[in-house]
PDB file of C-alpha atoms in Angstrom:
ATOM      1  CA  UNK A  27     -40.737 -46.668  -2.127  1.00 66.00           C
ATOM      2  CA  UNK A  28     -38.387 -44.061  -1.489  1.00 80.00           C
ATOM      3  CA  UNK A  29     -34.294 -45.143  -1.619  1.00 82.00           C
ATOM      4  CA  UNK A  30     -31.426 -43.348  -0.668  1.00 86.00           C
ATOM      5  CA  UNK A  31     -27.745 -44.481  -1.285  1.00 86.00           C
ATOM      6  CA  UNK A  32     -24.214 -43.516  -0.522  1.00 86.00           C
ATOM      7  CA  UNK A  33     -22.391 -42.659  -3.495  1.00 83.00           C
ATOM      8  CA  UNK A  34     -18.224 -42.113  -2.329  1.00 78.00           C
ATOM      9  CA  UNK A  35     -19.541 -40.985   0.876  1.00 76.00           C
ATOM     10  CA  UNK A  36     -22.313 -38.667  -0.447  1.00 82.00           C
ATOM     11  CA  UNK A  37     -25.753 -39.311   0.704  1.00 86.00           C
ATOM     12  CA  UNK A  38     -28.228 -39.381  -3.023  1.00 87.00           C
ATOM     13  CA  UNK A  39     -31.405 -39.869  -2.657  1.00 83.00           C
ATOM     14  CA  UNK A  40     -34.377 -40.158  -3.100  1.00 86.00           C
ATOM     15  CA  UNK A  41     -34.846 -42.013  -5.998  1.00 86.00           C
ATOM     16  CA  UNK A  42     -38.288 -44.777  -6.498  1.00 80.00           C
ATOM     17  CA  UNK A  43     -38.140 -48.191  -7.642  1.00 73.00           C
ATOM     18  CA  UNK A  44     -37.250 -47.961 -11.183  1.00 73.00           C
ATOM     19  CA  UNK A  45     -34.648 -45.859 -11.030  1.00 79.00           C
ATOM     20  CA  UNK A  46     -33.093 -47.863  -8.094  1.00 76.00           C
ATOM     21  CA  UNK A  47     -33.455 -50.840 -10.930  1.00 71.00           C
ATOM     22  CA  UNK A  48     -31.465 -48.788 -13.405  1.00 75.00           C
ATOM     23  CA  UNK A  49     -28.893 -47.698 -11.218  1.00 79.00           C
ATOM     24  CA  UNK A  50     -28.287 -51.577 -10.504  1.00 74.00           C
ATOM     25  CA  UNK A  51     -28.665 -52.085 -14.456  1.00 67.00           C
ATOM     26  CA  UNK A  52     -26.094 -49.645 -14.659  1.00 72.00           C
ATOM     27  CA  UNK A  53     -23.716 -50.737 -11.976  1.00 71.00           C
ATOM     28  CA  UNK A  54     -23.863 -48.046 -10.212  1.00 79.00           C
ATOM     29  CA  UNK A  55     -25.738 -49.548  -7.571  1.00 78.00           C
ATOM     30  CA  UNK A  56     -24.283 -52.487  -6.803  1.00 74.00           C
ATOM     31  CA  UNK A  57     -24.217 -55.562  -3.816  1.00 69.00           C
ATOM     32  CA  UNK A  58     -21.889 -53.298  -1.432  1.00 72.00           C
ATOM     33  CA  UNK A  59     -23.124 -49.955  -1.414  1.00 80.00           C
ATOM     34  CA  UNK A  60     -25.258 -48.757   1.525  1.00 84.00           C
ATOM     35  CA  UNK A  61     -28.597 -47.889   0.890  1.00 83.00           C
ATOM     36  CA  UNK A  62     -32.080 -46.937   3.631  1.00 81.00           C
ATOM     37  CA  UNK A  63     -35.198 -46.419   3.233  1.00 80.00           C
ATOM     38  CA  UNK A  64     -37.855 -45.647   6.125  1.00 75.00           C
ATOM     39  CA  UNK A  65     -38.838 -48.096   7.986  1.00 70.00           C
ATOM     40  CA  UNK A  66     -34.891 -49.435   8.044  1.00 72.00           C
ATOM     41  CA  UNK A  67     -33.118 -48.514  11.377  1.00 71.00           C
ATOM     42  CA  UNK A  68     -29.988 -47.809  10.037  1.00 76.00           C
ATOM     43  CA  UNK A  69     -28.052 -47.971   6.462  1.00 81.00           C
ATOM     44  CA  UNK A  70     -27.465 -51.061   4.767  1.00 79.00           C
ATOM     45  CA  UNK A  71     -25.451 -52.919   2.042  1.00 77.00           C
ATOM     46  CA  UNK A  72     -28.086 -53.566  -0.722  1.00 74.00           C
ATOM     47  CA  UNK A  73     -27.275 -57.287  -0.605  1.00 67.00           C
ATOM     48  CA  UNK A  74     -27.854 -57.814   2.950  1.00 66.00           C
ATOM     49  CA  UNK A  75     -31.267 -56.743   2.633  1.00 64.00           C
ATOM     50  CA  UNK A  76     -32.515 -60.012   2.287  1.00 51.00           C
ATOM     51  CA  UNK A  77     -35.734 -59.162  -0.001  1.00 47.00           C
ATOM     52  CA  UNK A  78     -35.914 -61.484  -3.114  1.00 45.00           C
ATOM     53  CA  UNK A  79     -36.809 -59.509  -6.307  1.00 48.00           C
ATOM     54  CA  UNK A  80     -40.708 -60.104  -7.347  1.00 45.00           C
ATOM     55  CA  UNK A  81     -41.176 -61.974  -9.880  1.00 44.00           C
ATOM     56  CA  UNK A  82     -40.351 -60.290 -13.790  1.00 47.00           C
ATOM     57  CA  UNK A  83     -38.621 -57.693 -11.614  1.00 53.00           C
ATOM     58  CA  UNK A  84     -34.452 -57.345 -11.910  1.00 57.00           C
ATOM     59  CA  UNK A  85     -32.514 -57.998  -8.570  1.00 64.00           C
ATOM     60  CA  UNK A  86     -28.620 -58.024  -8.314  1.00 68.00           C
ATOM     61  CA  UNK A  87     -26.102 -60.445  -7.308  1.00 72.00           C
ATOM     62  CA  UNK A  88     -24.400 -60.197  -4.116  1.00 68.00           C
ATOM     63  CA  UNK A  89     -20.921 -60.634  -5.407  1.00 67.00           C
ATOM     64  CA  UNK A  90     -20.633 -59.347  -8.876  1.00 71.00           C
ATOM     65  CA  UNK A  91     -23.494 -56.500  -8.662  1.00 66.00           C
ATOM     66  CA  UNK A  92     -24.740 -57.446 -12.046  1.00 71.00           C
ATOM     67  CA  UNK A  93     -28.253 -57.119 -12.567  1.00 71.00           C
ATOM     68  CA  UNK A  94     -30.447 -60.561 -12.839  1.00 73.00           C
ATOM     69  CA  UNK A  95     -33.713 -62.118 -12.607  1.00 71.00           C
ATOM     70  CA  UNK A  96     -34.841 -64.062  -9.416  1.00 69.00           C
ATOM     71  CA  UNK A  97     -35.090 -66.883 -11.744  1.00 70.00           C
ATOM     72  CA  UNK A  98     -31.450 -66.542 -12.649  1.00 77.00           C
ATOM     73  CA  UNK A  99     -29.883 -66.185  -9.265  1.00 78.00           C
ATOM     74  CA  UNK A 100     -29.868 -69.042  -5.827  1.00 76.00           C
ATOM     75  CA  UNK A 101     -30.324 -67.390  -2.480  1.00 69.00           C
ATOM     76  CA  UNK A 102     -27.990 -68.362   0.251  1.00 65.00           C
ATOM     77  CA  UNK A 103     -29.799 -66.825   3.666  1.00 54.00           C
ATOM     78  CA  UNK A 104     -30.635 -63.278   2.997  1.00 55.00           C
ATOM     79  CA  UNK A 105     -28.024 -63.179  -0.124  1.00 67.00           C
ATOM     80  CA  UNK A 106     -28.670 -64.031  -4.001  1.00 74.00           C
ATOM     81  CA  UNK A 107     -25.799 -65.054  -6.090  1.00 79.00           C
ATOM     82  CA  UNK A 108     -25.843 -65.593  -9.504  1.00 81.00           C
ATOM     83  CA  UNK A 109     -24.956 -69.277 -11.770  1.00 82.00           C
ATOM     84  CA  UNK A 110     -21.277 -67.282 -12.173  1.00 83.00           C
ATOM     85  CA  UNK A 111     -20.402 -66.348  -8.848  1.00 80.00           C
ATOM     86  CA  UNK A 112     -22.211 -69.681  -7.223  1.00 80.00           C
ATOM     87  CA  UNK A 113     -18.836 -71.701  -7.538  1.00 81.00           C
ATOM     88  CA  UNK A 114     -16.593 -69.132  -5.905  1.00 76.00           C
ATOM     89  CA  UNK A 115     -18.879 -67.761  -3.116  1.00 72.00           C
ATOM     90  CA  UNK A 116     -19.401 -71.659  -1.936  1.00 72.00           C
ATOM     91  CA  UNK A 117     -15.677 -71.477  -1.715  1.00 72.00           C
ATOM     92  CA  UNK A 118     -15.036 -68.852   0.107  1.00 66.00           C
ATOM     93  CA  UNK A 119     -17.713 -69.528   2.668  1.00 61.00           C
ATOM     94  CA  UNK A 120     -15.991 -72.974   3.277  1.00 63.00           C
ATOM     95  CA  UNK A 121     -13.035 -71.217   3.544  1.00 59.00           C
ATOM     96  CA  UNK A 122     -14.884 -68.961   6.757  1.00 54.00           C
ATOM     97  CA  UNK A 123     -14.418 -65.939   4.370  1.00 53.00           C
ATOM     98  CA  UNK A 124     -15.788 -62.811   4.947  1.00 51.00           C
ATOM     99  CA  UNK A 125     -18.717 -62.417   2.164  1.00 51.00           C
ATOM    100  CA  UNK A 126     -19.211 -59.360   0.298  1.00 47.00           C
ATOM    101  CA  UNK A 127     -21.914 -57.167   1.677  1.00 50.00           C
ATOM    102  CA  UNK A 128     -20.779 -58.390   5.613  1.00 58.00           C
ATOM    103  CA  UNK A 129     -18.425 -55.583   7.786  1.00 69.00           C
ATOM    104  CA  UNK A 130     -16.284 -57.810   9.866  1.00 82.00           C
ATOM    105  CA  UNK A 131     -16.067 -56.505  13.176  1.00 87.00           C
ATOM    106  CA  UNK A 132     -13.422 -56.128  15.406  1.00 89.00           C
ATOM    107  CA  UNK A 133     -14.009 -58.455  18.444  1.00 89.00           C
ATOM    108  CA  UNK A 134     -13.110 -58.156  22.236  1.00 91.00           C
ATOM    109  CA  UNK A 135      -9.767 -59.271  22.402  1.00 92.00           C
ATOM    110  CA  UNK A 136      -8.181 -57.647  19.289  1.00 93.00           C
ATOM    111  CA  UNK A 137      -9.500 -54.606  20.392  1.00 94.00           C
ATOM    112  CA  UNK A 138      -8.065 -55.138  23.910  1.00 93.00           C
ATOM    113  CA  UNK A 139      -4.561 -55.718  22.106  1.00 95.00           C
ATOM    114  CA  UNK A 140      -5.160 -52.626  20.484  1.00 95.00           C
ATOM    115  CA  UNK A 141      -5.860 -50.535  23.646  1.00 94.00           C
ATOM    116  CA  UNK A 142      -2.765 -52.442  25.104  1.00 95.00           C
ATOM    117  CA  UNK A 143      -0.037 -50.888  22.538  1.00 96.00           C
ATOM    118  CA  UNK A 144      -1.701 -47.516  22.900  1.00 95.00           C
ATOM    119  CA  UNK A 145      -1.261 -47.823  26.318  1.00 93.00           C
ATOM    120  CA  UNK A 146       2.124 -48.683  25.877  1.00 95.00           C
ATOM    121  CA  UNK A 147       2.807 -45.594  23.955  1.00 94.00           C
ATOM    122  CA  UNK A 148       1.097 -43.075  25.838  1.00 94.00           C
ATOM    123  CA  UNK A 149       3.234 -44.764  29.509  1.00 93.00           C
ATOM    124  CA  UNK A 150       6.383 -43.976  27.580  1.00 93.00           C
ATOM    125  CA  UNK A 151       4.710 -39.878  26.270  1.00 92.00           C
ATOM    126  CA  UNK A 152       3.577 -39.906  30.442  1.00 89.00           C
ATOM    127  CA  UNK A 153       6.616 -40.808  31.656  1.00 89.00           C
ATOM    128  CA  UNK A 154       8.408 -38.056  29.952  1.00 89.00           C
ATOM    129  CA  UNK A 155       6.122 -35.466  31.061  1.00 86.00           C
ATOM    130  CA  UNK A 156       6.188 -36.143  34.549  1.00 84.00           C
ATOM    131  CA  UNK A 157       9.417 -35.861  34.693  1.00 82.00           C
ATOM    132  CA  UNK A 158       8.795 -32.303  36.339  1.00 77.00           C
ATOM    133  CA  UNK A 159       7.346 -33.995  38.985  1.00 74.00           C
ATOM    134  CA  UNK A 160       9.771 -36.702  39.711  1.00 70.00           C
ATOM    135  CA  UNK A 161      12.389 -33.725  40.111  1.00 70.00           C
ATOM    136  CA  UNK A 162      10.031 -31.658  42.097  1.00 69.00           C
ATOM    137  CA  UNK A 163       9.288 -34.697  44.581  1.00 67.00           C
ATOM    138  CA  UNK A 164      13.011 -35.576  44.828  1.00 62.00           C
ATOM    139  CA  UNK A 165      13.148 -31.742  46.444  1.00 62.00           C
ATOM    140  CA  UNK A 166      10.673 -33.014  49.204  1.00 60.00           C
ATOM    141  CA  UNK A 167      13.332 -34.806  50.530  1.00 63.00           C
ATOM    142  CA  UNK A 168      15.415 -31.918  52.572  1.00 62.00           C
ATOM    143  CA  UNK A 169      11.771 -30.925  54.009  1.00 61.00           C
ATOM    144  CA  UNK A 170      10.979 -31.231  57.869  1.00 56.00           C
ATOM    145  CA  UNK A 171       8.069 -33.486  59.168  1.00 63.00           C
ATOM    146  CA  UNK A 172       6.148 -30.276  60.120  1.00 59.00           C
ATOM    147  CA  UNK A 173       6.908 -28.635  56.561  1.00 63.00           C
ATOM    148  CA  UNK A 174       4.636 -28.495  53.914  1.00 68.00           C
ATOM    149  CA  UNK A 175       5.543 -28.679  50.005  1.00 64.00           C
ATOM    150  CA  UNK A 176       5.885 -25.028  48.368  1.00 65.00           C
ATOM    151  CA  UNK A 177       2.877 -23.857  46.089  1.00 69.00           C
ATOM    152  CA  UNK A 178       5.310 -24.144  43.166  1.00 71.00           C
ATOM    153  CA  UNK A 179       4.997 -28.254  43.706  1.00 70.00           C
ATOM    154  CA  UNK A 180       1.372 -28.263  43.295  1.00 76.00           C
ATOM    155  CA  UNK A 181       1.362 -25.797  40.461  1.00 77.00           C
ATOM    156  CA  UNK A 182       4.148 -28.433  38.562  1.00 75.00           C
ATOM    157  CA  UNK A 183       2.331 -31.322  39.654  1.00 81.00           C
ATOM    158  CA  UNK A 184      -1.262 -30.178  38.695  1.00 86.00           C
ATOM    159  CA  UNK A 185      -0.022 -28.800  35.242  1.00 86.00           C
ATOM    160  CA  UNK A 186       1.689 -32.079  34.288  1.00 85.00           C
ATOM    161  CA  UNK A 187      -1.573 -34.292  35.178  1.00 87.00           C
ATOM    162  CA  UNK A 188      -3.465 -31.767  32.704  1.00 91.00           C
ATOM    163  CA  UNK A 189      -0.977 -31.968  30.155  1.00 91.00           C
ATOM    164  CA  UNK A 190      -0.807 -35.722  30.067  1.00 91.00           C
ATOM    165  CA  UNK A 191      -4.875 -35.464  29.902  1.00 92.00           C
ATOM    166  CA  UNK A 192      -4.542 -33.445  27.476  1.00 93.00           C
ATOM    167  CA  UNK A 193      -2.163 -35.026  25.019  1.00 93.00           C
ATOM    168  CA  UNK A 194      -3.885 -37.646  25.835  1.00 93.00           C
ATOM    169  CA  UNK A 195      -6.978 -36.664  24.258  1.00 94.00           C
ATOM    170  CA  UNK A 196      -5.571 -34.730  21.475  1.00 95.00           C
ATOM    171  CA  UNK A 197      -3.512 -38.655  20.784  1.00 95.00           C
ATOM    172  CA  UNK A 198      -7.212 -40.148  20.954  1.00 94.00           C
ATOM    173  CA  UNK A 199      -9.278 -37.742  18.719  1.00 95.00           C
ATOM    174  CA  UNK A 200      -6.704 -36.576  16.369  1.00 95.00           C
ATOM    175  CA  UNK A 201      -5.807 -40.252  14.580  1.00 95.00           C
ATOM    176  CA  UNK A 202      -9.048 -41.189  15.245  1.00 95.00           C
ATOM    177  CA  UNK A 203     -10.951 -38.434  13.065  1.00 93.00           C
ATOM    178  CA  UNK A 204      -7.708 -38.258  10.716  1.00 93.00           C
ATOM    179  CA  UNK A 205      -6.650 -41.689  10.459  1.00 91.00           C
ATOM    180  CA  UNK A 206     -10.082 -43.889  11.489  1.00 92.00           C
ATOM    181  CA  UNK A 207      -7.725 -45.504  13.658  1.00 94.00           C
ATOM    182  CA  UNK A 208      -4.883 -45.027  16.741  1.00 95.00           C
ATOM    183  CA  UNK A 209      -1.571 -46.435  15.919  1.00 95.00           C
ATOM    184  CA  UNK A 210      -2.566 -49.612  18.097  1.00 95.00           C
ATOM    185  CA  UNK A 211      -5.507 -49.833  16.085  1.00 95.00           C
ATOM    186  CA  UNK A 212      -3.778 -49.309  12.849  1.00 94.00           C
ATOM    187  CA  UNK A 213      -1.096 -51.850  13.759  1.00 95.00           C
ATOM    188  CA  UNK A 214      -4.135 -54.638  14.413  1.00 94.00           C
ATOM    189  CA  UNK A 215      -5.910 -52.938  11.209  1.00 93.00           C
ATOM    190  CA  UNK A 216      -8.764 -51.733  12.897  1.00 94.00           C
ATOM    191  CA  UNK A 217     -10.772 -48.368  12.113  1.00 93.00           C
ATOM    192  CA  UNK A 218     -13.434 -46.630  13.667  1.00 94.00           C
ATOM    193  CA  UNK A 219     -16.328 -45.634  11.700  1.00 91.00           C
ATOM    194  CA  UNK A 220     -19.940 -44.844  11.809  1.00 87.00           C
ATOM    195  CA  UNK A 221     -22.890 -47.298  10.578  1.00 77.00           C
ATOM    196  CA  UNK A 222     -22.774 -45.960   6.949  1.00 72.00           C
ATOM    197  CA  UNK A 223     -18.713 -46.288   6.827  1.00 77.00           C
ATOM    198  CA  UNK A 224     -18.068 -42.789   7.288  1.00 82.00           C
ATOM    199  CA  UNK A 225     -15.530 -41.240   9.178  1.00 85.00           C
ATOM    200  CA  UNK A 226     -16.084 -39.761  12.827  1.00 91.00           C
ATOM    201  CA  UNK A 227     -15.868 -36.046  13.094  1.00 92.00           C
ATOM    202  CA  UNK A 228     -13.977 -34.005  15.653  1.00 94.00           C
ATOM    203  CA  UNK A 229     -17.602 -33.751  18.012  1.00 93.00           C
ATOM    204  CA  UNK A 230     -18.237 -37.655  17.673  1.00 93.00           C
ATOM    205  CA  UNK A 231     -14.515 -38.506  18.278  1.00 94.00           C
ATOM    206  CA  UNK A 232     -14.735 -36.035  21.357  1.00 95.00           C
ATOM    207  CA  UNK A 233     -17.568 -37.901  22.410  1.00 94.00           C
ATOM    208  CA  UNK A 234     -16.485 -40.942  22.324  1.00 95.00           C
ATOM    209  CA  UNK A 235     -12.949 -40.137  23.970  1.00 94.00           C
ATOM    210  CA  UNK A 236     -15.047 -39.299  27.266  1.00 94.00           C
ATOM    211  CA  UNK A 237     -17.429 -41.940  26.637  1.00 92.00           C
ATOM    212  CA  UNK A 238     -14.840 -44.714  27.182  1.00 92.00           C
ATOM    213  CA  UNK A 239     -14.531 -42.953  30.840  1.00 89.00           C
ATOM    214  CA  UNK A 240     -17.678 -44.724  31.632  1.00 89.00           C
ATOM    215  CA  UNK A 241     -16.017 -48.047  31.211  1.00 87.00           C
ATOM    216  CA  UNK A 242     -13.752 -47.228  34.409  1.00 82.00           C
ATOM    217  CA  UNK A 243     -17.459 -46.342  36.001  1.00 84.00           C
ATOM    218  CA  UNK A 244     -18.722 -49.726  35.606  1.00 83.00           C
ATOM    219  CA  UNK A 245     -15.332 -51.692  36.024  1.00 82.00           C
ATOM    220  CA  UNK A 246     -14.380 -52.432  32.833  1.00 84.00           C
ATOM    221  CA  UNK A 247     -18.103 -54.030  32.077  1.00 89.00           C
ATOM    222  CA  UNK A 248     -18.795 -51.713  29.388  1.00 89.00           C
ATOM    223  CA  UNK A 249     -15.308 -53.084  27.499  1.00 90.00           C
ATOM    224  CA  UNK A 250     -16.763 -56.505  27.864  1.00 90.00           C
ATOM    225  CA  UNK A 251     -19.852 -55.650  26.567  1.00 89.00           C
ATOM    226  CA  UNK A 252     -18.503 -56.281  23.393  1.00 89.00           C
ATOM    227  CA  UNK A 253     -17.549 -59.613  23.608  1.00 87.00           C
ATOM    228  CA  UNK A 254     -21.507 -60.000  23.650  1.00 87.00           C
ATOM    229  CA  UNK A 255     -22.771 -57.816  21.141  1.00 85.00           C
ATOM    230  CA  UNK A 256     -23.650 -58.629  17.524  1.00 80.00           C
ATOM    231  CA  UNK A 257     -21.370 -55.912  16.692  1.00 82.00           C
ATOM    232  CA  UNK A 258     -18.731 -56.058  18.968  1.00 88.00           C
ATOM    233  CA  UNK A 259     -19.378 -52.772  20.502  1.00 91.00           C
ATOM    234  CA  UNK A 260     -18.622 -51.493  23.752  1.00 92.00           C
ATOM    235  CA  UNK A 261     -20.426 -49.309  26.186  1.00 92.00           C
ATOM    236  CA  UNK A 262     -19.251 -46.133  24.588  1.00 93.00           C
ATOM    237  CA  UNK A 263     -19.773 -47.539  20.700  1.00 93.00           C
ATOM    238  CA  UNK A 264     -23.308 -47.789  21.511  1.00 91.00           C
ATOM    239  CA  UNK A 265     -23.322 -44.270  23.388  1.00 93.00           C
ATOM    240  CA  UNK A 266     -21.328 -42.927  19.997  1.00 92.00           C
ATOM    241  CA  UNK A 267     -22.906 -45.052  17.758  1.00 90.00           C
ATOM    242  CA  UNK A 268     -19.806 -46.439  16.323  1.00 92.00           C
ATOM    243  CA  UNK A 269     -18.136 -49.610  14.997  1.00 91.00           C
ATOM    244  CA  UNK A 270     -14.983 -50.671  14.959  1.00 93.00           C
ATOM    245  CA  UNK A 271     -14.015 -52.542  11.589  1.00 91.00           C
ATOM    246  CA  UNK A 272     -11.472 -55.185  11.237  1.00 86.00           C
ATOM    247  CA  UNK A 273      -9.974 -55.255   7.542  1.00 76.00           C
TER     248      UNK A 273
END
C-alpha cells in the first residue's frame, strides 16, 4: 500500500509499508499526524484509523507514538494504547477529555457566540461609515414633497453600502487566511482550517465569505445545520470544505 503523510504541513509521500513501520519506529510518524491512502476519503490521524497491526507486525500507540506489537498494546474502539499510557488515557476519558488523535469541533452555539461579537464589531466599523449618510439624510429635511433627493445623495449613500461590504469582506478573509480565526473566533478559541489542518488560502477564504450568504437564502437553516452534523459544519463548511476547530 501506498501512504502519504503530512510532515509540518508538507504533504510526503508515497512511501510502502515498511517504511511507514520505520518512520513509526523512528517517531517520526507518530499517533497524531495525518496520513491517506486511496481508498480513504479524506486525511486522517494515524491512530484513528482503527486497523489493528497483523500479527508479528509493529503498530503504534495512540498516545505516546511509540512503536509496539499488537500483543503489547489494548484497543479502546478504533484506538490502541499501550500497558504505559493505559492508566492515564482511562483517566482522561472519565474525565470527558479530548483524546489524542480526535479534532474537537466547534459546535453550534459557540460558533453563534462567535458570529455574535463579530457582529458587534463590525455594527460599531458600520456605524462609523455611514455616518455620510446620516448627514446626507438629515439634508432631506428642507426638501419639498414634490422634490426629489440630489444625485450627490445616492452617489454617498451607494458608496458607503459598498464600503461597509467591502471592509466587511476584507475583516472576514483577511484574519481568517492570516490568523485561522476572526477576533470573535479567536476570543472563543476557534480556527478555521481545512481537513488536513491546514490553513485556508485567500480563494478558499473568498469562497467561503460568500458561501455563508447562502445561509440568509435558506433562513438561517444552513447555520443550524451544524448543530446536526458529525462535524459541526454549516452549509457553507461543507460547500468550502472546512472545519472549524475548538482548542
Amino acid at each position: 500500500m501506498q501512504w502519504f503523510y503530512l510532515d509540518r504541513g508538507a504533504r510526503v509521500g508515497p512511501i510502502d509499508d515498511a517504511e511507514l513501520e520505520r518512520l513509526i519506529a523512528a517517531q517520526t510518524i507518530s499517533g497524531e499526524t495525518l496520513v491517506w491512502h486511496e481508498g480513504l476519503s479524506d486525511w486522517q490521524s494515524y491512530a484513528s484509523l482503527g486497523a489493528a497491526p497483523a500479527t508479528g507486525d509493529v503498530g503504534s500507540c495512540s498516545q505516546c507514538g511509540r512503536p509496539f506489537l499488537p500483543s503489547e498494546m489494548v484497543q479502546f474502539g478504533p484506538r490502541w494504547v499501550c500497558a504505559d499510557c493505559k492508566p492515564s488515557f482511562l483517566q482522561r476519558v472519565r474525565e470527558g477529555a479530548t483524546i489524542a488523535g480526535q479534532k474537537n469541533f466547534g459546535g453550534f452555539w459557540v460558533r453563534a457566540a462567535a458570529r455574535l461579537i463579530d457582529g458587534l464589531l463590525m455594527f460599531a466599523v458600520n456605524m462609523l461609515l455611514s455616518m455620510p449618510v446620516i448627514f446626507s439624510s438629515m439634508n432631506l429635511k428642507n426638501l419639498g414633497p414634490q422634490e426629489t433627493p440630489p444625485p450627490q445623495f445616492f452617489v454617498v449613500t451607494c458608496l458607503s453600502y459598498l464600503l461597509m461590504f467591502a471592509v466587511q469582506a476584507f475583516y472576514e478573509i483577511y484574519f481568517i487566511v492570516r490568523k485561522g480565526a476572526t477576533p470573535g473566533k479567536m476570543v472563543l478559541k476557534l480556527r478555521v482550517e481545512r481537513a488536513d489542518g491546514s490553513r485556508l488560502t485567500v480563494g478558499r477564504a473568498t469562497g467561503r465569505y460568500f458561501a455563508t450568504m447562502l445561509n440568509g437564502f435558506t433562513l438561517g437553516i444552513g447555520y443550524i445545520v451544524a448543530a446536526f452534523d458529525v462535524e459541526k459544519r454549516a452549509l457553507h463548511d461543507h460547500i468550502c470544505d472546512t472545519r472549524v476547530i475548538r482548542s
